Each structure stands twice: as C-alpha cells, then as structure tokens.
PDB file of C-alpha atoms in Angstrom:
ATOM      1  CA  PRO A  19       0.000   0.000   0.000  1.00 49.00           C
ATOM      2  CA  PRO A  20       1.032   3.634  -0.126  1.00 50.00           C
ATOM      3  CA  GLY A  21       4.036   4.238   2.081  1.00 48.00           C
ATOM      4  CA  HIS A  22       7.374   5.957   2.550  1.00 48.00           C
ATOM      5  CA  LEU A  23       5.717   9.348   2.816  1.00 53.00           C
ATOM      6  CA  GLN A  24       7.972  12.348   3.276  1.00 58.00           C
ATOM      7  CA  MET A  25       6.924  15.841   4.248  1.00 62.00           C
ATOM      8  CA  GLY A  26       9.660  17.873   2.543  1.00 58.00           C
ATOM      9  CA  ASN A  27      12.298  19.663   4.553  1.00 52.00           C
ATOM     10  CA  SER A  28      12.473  23.343   3.749  1.00 48.00           C
ATOM     11  CA  HIS A  29      14.081  26.118   5.715  1.00 47.00           C
ATOM     12  CA  GLY A  30      12.357  29.452   5.400  1.00 46.00           C
ATOM     13  CA  GLY A  31      13.515  32.870   6.419  1.00 45.00           C
ATOM     14  CA  SER A  32      10.546  33.372   8.710  1.00 51.00           C
ATOM     15  CA  SER A  33      10.997  34.016  12.415  1.00 70.00           C
ATOM     16  CA  ARG A  34      11.121  31.043  14.799  1.00 83.00           C
ATOM     17  CA  VAL A  35       8.137  32.271  16.772  1.00 89.00           C
ATOM     18  CA  CYS A  36       4.993  30.188  17.180  1.00 91.00           C
ATOM     19  CA  LYS A  37       1.802  32.229  16.962  1.00 92.00           C
ATOM     20  CA  LEU A  38      -0.445  29.619  18.547  1.00 94.00           C
ATOM     21  CA  LYS A  39      -2.082  30.523  21.864  1.00 94.00           C
ATOM     22  CA  LYS A  40      -1.212  28.450  24.923  1.00 94.00           C
ATOM     23  CA  LYS A  41      -4.766  27.182  25.258  1.00 95.00           C
ATOM     24  CA  GLU A  42      -4.769  26.148  21.566  1.00 95.00           C
ATOM     25  CA  ILE A  43      -1.573  24.153  22.136  1.00 96.00           C
ATOM     26  CA  LYS A  44      -3.014  22.586  25.285  1.00 96.00           C
ATOM     27  CA  SER A  45      -6.084  21.458  23.308  1.00 97.00           C
ATOM     28  CA  LEU A  46      -3.918  20.014  20.506  1.00 97.00           C
ATOM     29  CA  VAL A  47      -1.737  18.126  23.013  1.00 97.00           C
ATOM     30  CA  ALA A  48      -4.921  16.476  24.345  1.00 97.00           C
ATOM     31  CA  LYS A  49      -6.087  15.479  20.840  1.00 95.00           C
ATOM     32  CA  THR A  50      -2.801  14.183  19.387  1.00 96.00           C
ATOM     33  CA  HIS A  51       0.310  12.176  20.236  1.00 94.00           C
ATOM     34  CA  PHE A  52       2.493  15.308  20.279  1.00 95.00           C
ATOM     35  CA  SER A  53       4.050  17.305  23.128  1.00 95.00           C
ATOM     36  CA  VAL A  54       3.984  21.107  23.442  1.00 95.00           C
ATOM     37  CA  GLU A  55       7.447  21.490  21.859  1.00 94.00           C
ATOM     38  CA  GLU A  56       6.607  19.035  19.060  1.00 94.00           C
ATOM     39  CA  ILE A  57       3.421  20.952  18.236  1.00 96.00           C
ATOM     40  CA  LYS A  58       5.314  24.243  18.111  1.00 95.00           C
ATOM     41  CA  ALA A  59       7.920  22.684  15.803  1.00 93.00           C
ATOM     42  CA  LEU A  60       5.247  21.237  13.510  1.00 94.00           C
ATOM     43  CA  TRP A  61       3.457  24.598  13.445  1.00 95.00           C
ATOM     44  CA  LEU A  62       6.653  26.189  12.075  1.00 93.00           C
ATOM     45  CA  HIS A  63       6.857  23.436   9.466  1.00 92.00           C
ATOM     46  CA  PHE A  64       3.182  23.943   8.588  1.00 95.00           C
ATOM     47  CA  ARG A  65       3.824  27.673   8.119  1.00 94.00           C
ATOM     48  CA  LEU A  66       6.670  26.941   5.691  1.00 93.00           C
ATOM     49  CA  ILE A  67       4.429  24.708   3.577  1.00 94.00           C
ATOM     50  CA  SER A  68       1.266  26.832   3.796  1.00 95.00           C
ATOM     51  CA  SER A  69       3.117  29.974   2.700  1.00 94.00           C
ATOM     52  CA  SER A  70       5.114  28.415  -0.126  1.00 92.00           C
ATOM     53  CA  GLU A  71       2.569  29.387  -2.809  1.00 93.00           C
ATOM     54  CA  LYS A  72       0.070  31.602  -1.020  1.00 92.00           C
ATOM     55  CA  ASP A  73       0.503  32.798   2.549  1.00 92.00           C
ATOM     56  CA  ASP A  74      -2.993  32.043   3.852  1.00 94.00           C
ATOM     57  CA  ASN A  75      -2.433  29.617   6.777  1.00 94.00           C
ATOM     58  CA  LEU A  76      -3.864  26.819   4.628  1.00 97.00           C
ATOM     59  CA  ILE A  77      -2.068  24.115   2.651  1.00 97.00           C
ATOM     60  CA  ASP A  78      -3.626  23.898  -0.818  1.00 96.00           C
ATOM     61  CA  ARG A  79      -3.240  20.976  -3.195  1.00 95.00           C
ATOM     62  CA  VAL A  80      -0.222  22.456  -5.030  1.00 93.00           C
ATOM     63  CA  GLU A  81       1.608  23.171  -1.757  1.00 94.00           C
ATOM     64  CA  PHE A  82       0.696  19.692  -0.475  1.00 93.00           C
ATOM     65  CA  GLN A  83       2.009  17.935  -3.587  1.00 91.00           C
ATOM     66  CA  LYS A  84       5.233  19.933  -3.496  1.00 90.00           C
ATOM     67  CA  ALA A  85       5.803  19.251   0.226  1.00 89.00           C
ATOM     68  CA  LEU A  86       5.222  15.508  -0.118  1.00 83.00           C
ATOM     69  CA  GLY A  87       7.212  15.294  -3.337  1.00 83.00           C
ATOM     70  CA  LEU A  88       4.490  13.225  -5.006  1.00 82.00           C
ATOM     71  CA  LYS A  89       3.872  13.071  -8.746  1.00 83.00           C
ATOM     72  CA  ASN A  90       0.881  10.793  -9.387  1.00 75.00           C
ATOM     73  CA  SER A  91      -2.258  12.951  -9.441  1.00 83.00           C
ATOM     74  CA  MET A  92      -4.654  10.259  -8.144  1.00 86.00           C
ATOM     75  CA  PHE A  93      -2.341   9.449  -5.244  1.00 84.00           C
ATOM     76  CA  VAL A  94      -2.005  13.157  -4.402  1.00 88.00           C
ATOM     77  CA  ASP A  95      -5.794  13.618  -4.608  1.00 90.00           C
ATOM     78  CA  ARG A  96      -6.431  10.739  -2.182  1.00 90.00           C
ATOM     79  CA  MET A  97      -3.842  11.874   0.341  1.00 89.00           C
ATOM     80  CA  PHE A  98      -5.014  15.483   0.122  1.00 94.00           C
ATOM     81  CA  ALA A  99      -8.657  14.460   0.599  1.00 94.00           C
ATOM     82  CA  ILE A 100      -7.767  12.551   3.776  1.00 93.00           C
ATOM     83  CA  PHE A 101      -5.761  15.442   5.253  1.00 95.00           C
ATOM     84  CA  ASP A 102      -8.472  17.948   4.231  1.00 97.00           C
ATOM     85  CA  ALA A 103     -11.054  16.400   6.567  1.00 94.00           C
ATOM     86  CA  ASP A 104     -13.833  18.926   5.908  1.00 96.00           C
ATOM     87  CA  GLY A 105     -13.284  18.932   2.132  1.00 95.00           C
ATOM     88  CA  ASP A 106     -13.050  22.712   1.786  1.00 97.00           C
ATOM     89  CA  GLY A 107      -9.934  22.616  -0.415  1.00 96.00           C
ATOM     90  CA  GLY A 108      -7.462  23.782   2.249  1.00 97.00           C
ATOM     91  CA  ILE A 109      -5.682  21.910   5.051  1.00 98.00           C
ATOM     92  CA  THR A 110      -5.762  23.772   8.366  1.00 97.00           C
ATOM     93  CA  PHE A 111      -3.111  23.280  11.049  1.00 97.00           C
ATOM     94  CA  SER A 112      -5.459  21.149  13.169  1.00 96.00           C
ATOM     95  CA  GLU A 113      -6.230  18.911  10.156  1.00 97.00           C
ATOM     96  CA  PHE A 114      -2.521  18.708   9.344  1.00 95.00           C
ATOM     97  CA  LEU A 115      -1.647  17.777  12.922  1.00 95.00           C
ATOM     98  CA  ALA A 116      -4.432  15.194  13.236  1.00 95.00           C
ATOM     99  CA  CYS A 117      -3.159  13.265  10.204  1.00 93.00           C
ATOM    100  CA  LEU A 118       0.499  13.535  11.204  1.00 92.00           C
ATOM    101  CA  SER A 119      -0.434  12.225  14.638  1.00 93.00           C
ATOM    102  CA  GLY A 120      -2.086   9.186  13.064  1.00 89.00           C
ATOM    103  CA  LEU A 121       0.969   8.548  10.891  1.00 86.00           C
ATOM    104  CA  SER A 122       3.591   9.101  13.577  1.00 87.00           C
ATOM    105  CA  SER A 123       5.608   6.353  15.213  1.00 84.00           C
ATOM    106  CA  LYS A 124       3.518   6.961  18.374  1.00 88.00           C
ATOM    107  CA  ALA A 125       0.252   6.110  16.602  1.00 89.00           C
ATOM    108  CA  ALA A 126      -1.434   2.824  17.422  1.00 89.00           C
ATOM    109  CA  PRO A 127      -1.666   0.215  14.626  1.00 85.00           C
ATOM    110  CA  GLU A 128      -5.461   0.762  14.593  1.00 89.00           C
ATOM    111  CA  GLU A 129      -4.963   4.432  13.663  1.00 90.00           C
ATOM    112  CA  LYS A 130      -2.686   3.534  10.766  1.00 87.00           C
ATOM    113  CA  LEU A 131      -5.105   0.814   9.745  1.00 89.00           C
ATOM    114  CA  GLN A 132      -7.957   3.314   9.464  1.00 91.00           C
ATOM    115  CA  PHE A 133      -5.792   5.835   7.590  1.00 90.00           C
ATOM    116  CA  SER A 134      -4.632   3.153   5.154  1.00 88.00           C
ATOM    117  CA  PHE A 135      -8.223   1.947   4.642  1.00 92.00           C
ATOM    118  CA  LYS A 136      -9.359   5.513   3.849  1.00 92.00           C
ATOM    119  CA  ILE A 137      -6.757   5.779   1.089  1.00 89.00           C
ATOM    120  CA  TYR A 138      -8.402   2.893  -0.777  1.00 90.00           C
ATOM    121  CA  ASP A 139     -12.015   3.730   0.147  1.00 94.00           C
ATOM    122  CA  MET A 140     -12.316   6.526  -2.395  1.00 92.00           C
ATOM    123  CA  ASP A 141     -16.080   7.022  -2.243  1.00 93.00           C
ATOM    124  CA  GLY A 142     -16.237   6.891   1.568  1.00 93.00           C
ATOM    125  CA  ASP A 143     -18.774   4.056   1.749  1.00 96.00           C
ATOM    126  CA  ASN A 144     -16.629   2.120   4.274  1.00 96.00           C
ATOM    127  CA  LEU A 145     -15.926  -0.585   1.700  1.00 96.00           C
ATOM    128  CA  ILE A 146     -13.043  -1.166  -0.716  1.00 94.00           C
ATOM    129  CA  SER A 147     -14.271  -2.306  -4.132  1.00 95.00           C
ATOM    130  CA  VAL A 148     -12.305  -4.180  -6.795  1.00 94.00           C
ATOM    131  CA  GLN A 149     -12.141  -0.962  -8.835  1.00 95.00           C
ATOM    132  CA  GLU A 150     -10.921   1.134  -5.895  1.00 94.00           C
ATOM    133  CA  LEU A 151      -8.183  -1.364  -5.037  1.00 91.00           C
ATOM    134  CA  THR A 152      -7.163  -1.574  -8.702  1.00 92.00           C
ATOM    135  CA  ASP A 153      -7.052   2.216  -9.151  1.00 91.00           C
ATOM    136  CA  MET A 154      -5.033   2.847  -5.984  1.00 88.00           C
ATOM    137  CA  LEU A 155      -2.563   0.022  -6.623  1.00 86.00           C
ATOM    138  CA  ARG A 156      -2.024   1.415 -10.128  1.00 87.00           C
ATOM    139  CA  ALA A 157      -1.466   4.906  -8.709  1.00 86.00           C
ATOM    140  CA  THR A 158       0.862   3.596  -5.985  1.00 82.00           C
ATOM    141  CA  ALA A 159       2.897   1.588  -8.486  1.00 83.00           C
ATOM    142  CA  ASP A 160       3.203   4.659 -10.705  1.00 84.00           C
ATOM    143  CA  GLU A 161       4.187   6.850  -7.735  1.00 81.00           C
ATOM    144  CA  ASN A 162       6.964   4.411  -6.807  1.00 79.00           C
ATOM    145  CA  ASP A 163       8.138   3.924 -10.422  1.00 83.00           C
ATOM    146  CA  LEU A 164       7.062   0.281 -10.450  1.00 82.00           C
ATOM    147  CA  VAL A 165       6.178  -1.164 -13.835  1.00 82.00           C
ATOM    148  CA  LEU A 166       2.926  -3.089 -13.417  1.00 82.00           C
ATOM    149  CA  ASP A 167       0.917  -3.920 -16.532  1.00 89.00           C
ATOM    150  CA  GLU A 168      -2.840  -4.393 -16.383  1.00 91.00           C
ATOM    151  CA  ASN A 169      -2.594  -8.201 -16.284  1.00 93.00           C
ATOM    152  CA  ALA A 170      -0.171  -8.123 -13.360  1.00 90.00           C
ATOM    153  CA  LEU A 171      -2.360  -5.543 -11.615  1.00 90.00           C
ATOM    154  CA  ALA A 172      -5.480  -7.686 -12.091  1.00 93.00           C
ATOM    155  CA  SER A 173      -3.579 -10.699 -10.736  1.00 92.00           C
ATOM    156  CA  VAL A 174      -2.530  -8.827  -7.567  1.00 89.00           C
ATOM    157  CA  VAL A 175      -6.109  -7.615  -6.989  1.00 91.00           C
ATOM    158  CA  ALA A 176      -7.559 -11.106  -7.609  1.00 92.00           C
ATOM    159  CA  SER A 177      -5.097 -12.747  -5.216  1.00 91.00           C
ATOM    160  CA  THR A 178      -5.847 -10.092  -2.573  1.00 90.00           C
ATOM    161  CA  PHE A 179      -9.593 -10.725  -2.778  1.00 92.00           C
ATOM    162  CA  ALA A 180      -8.964 -14.501  -2.820  1.00 92.00           C
ATOM    163  CA  GLU A 181      -7.442 -14.183   0.666  1.00 91.00           C
ATOM    164  CA  ILE A 182     -10.712 -12.757   1.999  1.00 91.00           C
ATOM    165  CA  PRO A 183     -13.513 -15.288   2.565  1.00 87.00           C
ATOM    166  CA  ASN A 184     -17.061 -14.203   1.639  1.00 84.00           C
ATOM    167  CA  ASN A 185     -15.815 -10.869   0.319  1.00 84.00           C
ATOM    168  CA  ASP A 186     -18.753 -10.223  -2.036  1.00 89.00           C
ATOM    169  CA  GLY A 187     -16.475  -8.134  -4.243  1.00 91.00           C
ATOM    170  CA  LYS A 188     -16.013  -5.626  -1.408  1.00 95.00           C
ATOM    171  CA  ILE A 189     -13.599  -5.435   1.539  1.00 94.00           C
ATOM    172  CA  THR A 190     -14.861  -4.216   4.918  1.00 95.00           C
ATOM    173  CA  LEU A 191     -12.623  -2.580   7.525  1.00 95.00           C
ATOM    174  CA  ALA A 192     -12.725  -5.789   9.605  1.00 94.00           C
ATOM    175  CA  GLN A 193     -11.713  -7.900   6.595  1.00 94.00           C
ATOM    176  CA  TYR A 194      -8.986  -5.394   5.735  1.00 92.00           C
ATOM    177  CA  SER A 195      -7.729  -5.639   9.318  1.00 93.00           C
ATOM    178  CA  ASP A 196      -7.550  -9.443   9.027  1.00 91.00           C
ATOM    179  CA  LEU A 197      -5.679  -9.092   5.724  1.00 89.00           C
ATOM    180  CA  LEU A 198      -3.104  -6.769   7.300  1.00 86.00           C
ATOM    181  CA  ALA A 199      -2.689  -9.136  10.250  1.00 86.00           C
ATOM    182  CA  ASP A 200      -1.294 -11.634   7.717  1.00 84.00           C
ATOM    183  CA  HIS A 201       0.803  -8.943   6.011  1.00 77.00           C
ATOM    184  CA  PRO A 202       2.080  -6.626   8.803  1.00 71.00           C
ATOM    185  CA  MET A 203       4.708  -5.078   6.515  1.00 62.00           C
ATOM    186  CA  MET A 204       1.868  -3.348   4.651  1.00 64.00           C
ATOM    187  CA  LEU A 205       1.285  -1.048   7.643  1.00 66.00           C
ATOM    188  CA  SER A 206       4.926  -0.594   8.599  1.00 60.00           C
ATOM    189  CA  GLN A 207       5.293   1.446   5.407  1.00 57.00           C
ATOM    190  CA  LEU A 208       2.694   3.921   6.676  1.00 63.00           C
ATOM    191  CA  THR A 209       4.917   5.874   9.042  1.00 61.00           C
ATOM    192  CA  LEU A 210       6.062   9.417   8.466  1.00 62.00           C
ATOM    193  CA  ASN A 211       9.470  10.310   9.881  1.00 67.00           C
ATOM    194  CA  ILE A 212       7.940  13.186  11.811  1.00 73.00           C
ATOM    195  CA  SER A 213      10.670  13.125  14.455  1.00 74.00           C
ATOM    196  CA  ALA A 214      13.140  14.328  11.791  1.00 75.00           C
ATOM    197  CA  LEU A 215      10.895  17.302  10.940  1.00 74.00           C
ATOM    198  CA  ILE A 216      10.569  18.173  14.629  1.00 80.00           C
ATOM    199  CA  ALA A 217      14.320  17.852  15.248  1.00 80.00           C
ATOM    200  CA  GLU A 218      14.999  20.122  12.276  1.00 80.00           C
ATOM    201  CA  GLN A 219      12.850  22.912  13.733  1.00 79.00           C
ATOM    202  CA  LEU A 220      14.261  22.445  17.251  1.00 81.00           C
ATOM    203  CA  GLN A 221      17.881  22.864  16.186  1.00 82.00           C
ATOM    204  CA  GLY A 222      17.754  26.496  17.297  1.00 79.00           C
ATOM    205  CA  GLY A 223      16.554  25.588  20.794  1.00 83.00           C
ATOM    206  CA  GLU A 224      13.151  26.092  22.378  1.00 86.00           C
ATOM    207  CA  ILE A 225      10.614  27.798  20.120  1.00 88.00           C
ATOM    208  CA  PRO A 226       9.185  30.928  21.761  1.00 88.00           C
ATOM    209  CA  LEU A 227       5.484  31.726  21.698  1.00 88.00           C
ATOM    210  CA  GLU A 228       4.380  35.088  20.375  1.00 83.00           C
ATOM    211  CA  ASP A 229       1.753  35.038  23.126  1.00 72.00           C
ATOM    212  CA  GLN A 230       4.214  35.000  26.049  1.00 61.00           C
ATOM    213  CA  GLU A 231       1.764  36.888  28.233  1.00 50.00           C
ATOM    214  CA  GLY A 232      -1.037  34.363  27.754  1.00 45.00           C
ATOM    215  CA  ALA A 233      -1.816  32.558  30.973  1.00 41.00           C
ATOM    216  CA  GLU A 234      -2.151  28.799  31.064  1.00 42.00           C
ATOM    217  CA  GLU A 235      -5.745  27.674  31.205  1.00 39.00           C
TER     218      GLU A 235
END
C-alpha cells in the first residue's frame, strides 16, 4: 500500500516564533500524540508549507504535492482528501496535525489501519471495491516507479480478494484488518518520519510563543 511518505524539509527565512495561543496548544496536546514542543515545531513546518505558494495559513493541493514530493495525481488527490477532513480545499493546522499524529511512530496500529483503509475507500462508503483497489494500486505503483501492466495488476487484486472469505467483491474494515494481520509489513510502510521534521525545527533551541503573556488555562 502507499508508504514511505515524506513531508519535505524546507528552511524558510521566517521568524522562529509560534503564533499559537497556549490554550490552543493545550487542546492540541490532548487530541494528538504530540508534546507542546513538538506541536510548536510542527506549526513552524506547517507555516513553511502553507506559505510556499500563497501565505494564507492553509495548505492547498499544489503546496501539499510539493511538500510531499508526489507526482501521481490520483495518489495526491487521495492523500489530500484525507488530510483535508472537511473537504473545503485547504488543510488547516489542526487537520494537518491530526493526520500527522495518526501517521507518527507513536500512533497505534489501529490508527494507521484506518488511515490506510481511507486511502483505498475513495467514495467513503466504508468498503473497498475491486475498482478502488485496482485504481489505488495502479497509482501507488506509478508513484513508486514500479512497472505493473494491467494483467499483473489484475492478478494482484484477484489474489488479494482470494485471501478474503465471503468478500462479495467488497472489503470491509474488519476484513482489511484481518488481511493486514497476515501482512504486517503493509502497515509498517505507513509511518512518516515526523521526528526528523521536529528535530529540524528544534535545532535552534526552544521555540518561543508570540503570546508569552497568555496565561495557562
């Protein structure tokens, strides 16, 4: 399945000051697997990406594709749609952080399982069809420069469905979970090296908050 994701490293000339409020950070710590310092570091990284084309505090599709270094349009569209939870065409910091949290090394296997399932479930009906699996495997192969002709692709899809008893031409989340239990390497690919991004931003020491006066709540 899709894996080896990278969120491009890019140093900007912007100030190392986090503009999040303390209570916003406290709320994000409660919702994600990240600490205060990690959230501040990822906010700086988010600002670099979200201002690379248009400085609007949102990551649009072009900025997203550039940051991830992806080329296949279907693969980019799926990943962008998952990050952009409300489907408004722009990824907010909270959306960005929620997905990174689910892809981090601290995320539980169940979180990665659900993220991986969403990539294939293109129409959001909580089922993976033969066509959806075929389309995403084709896109993934293309993204990773793997040469897979239509016969080979059909063979992979057929063998995948053959492993699932009573599949009815569709794969449920529970069936997908059973499939991954037999192929754990499929999920191990779905980990972003987020610690490297955080370390990069923390090289200059602790990141100050613009709102130094704000009291903890």
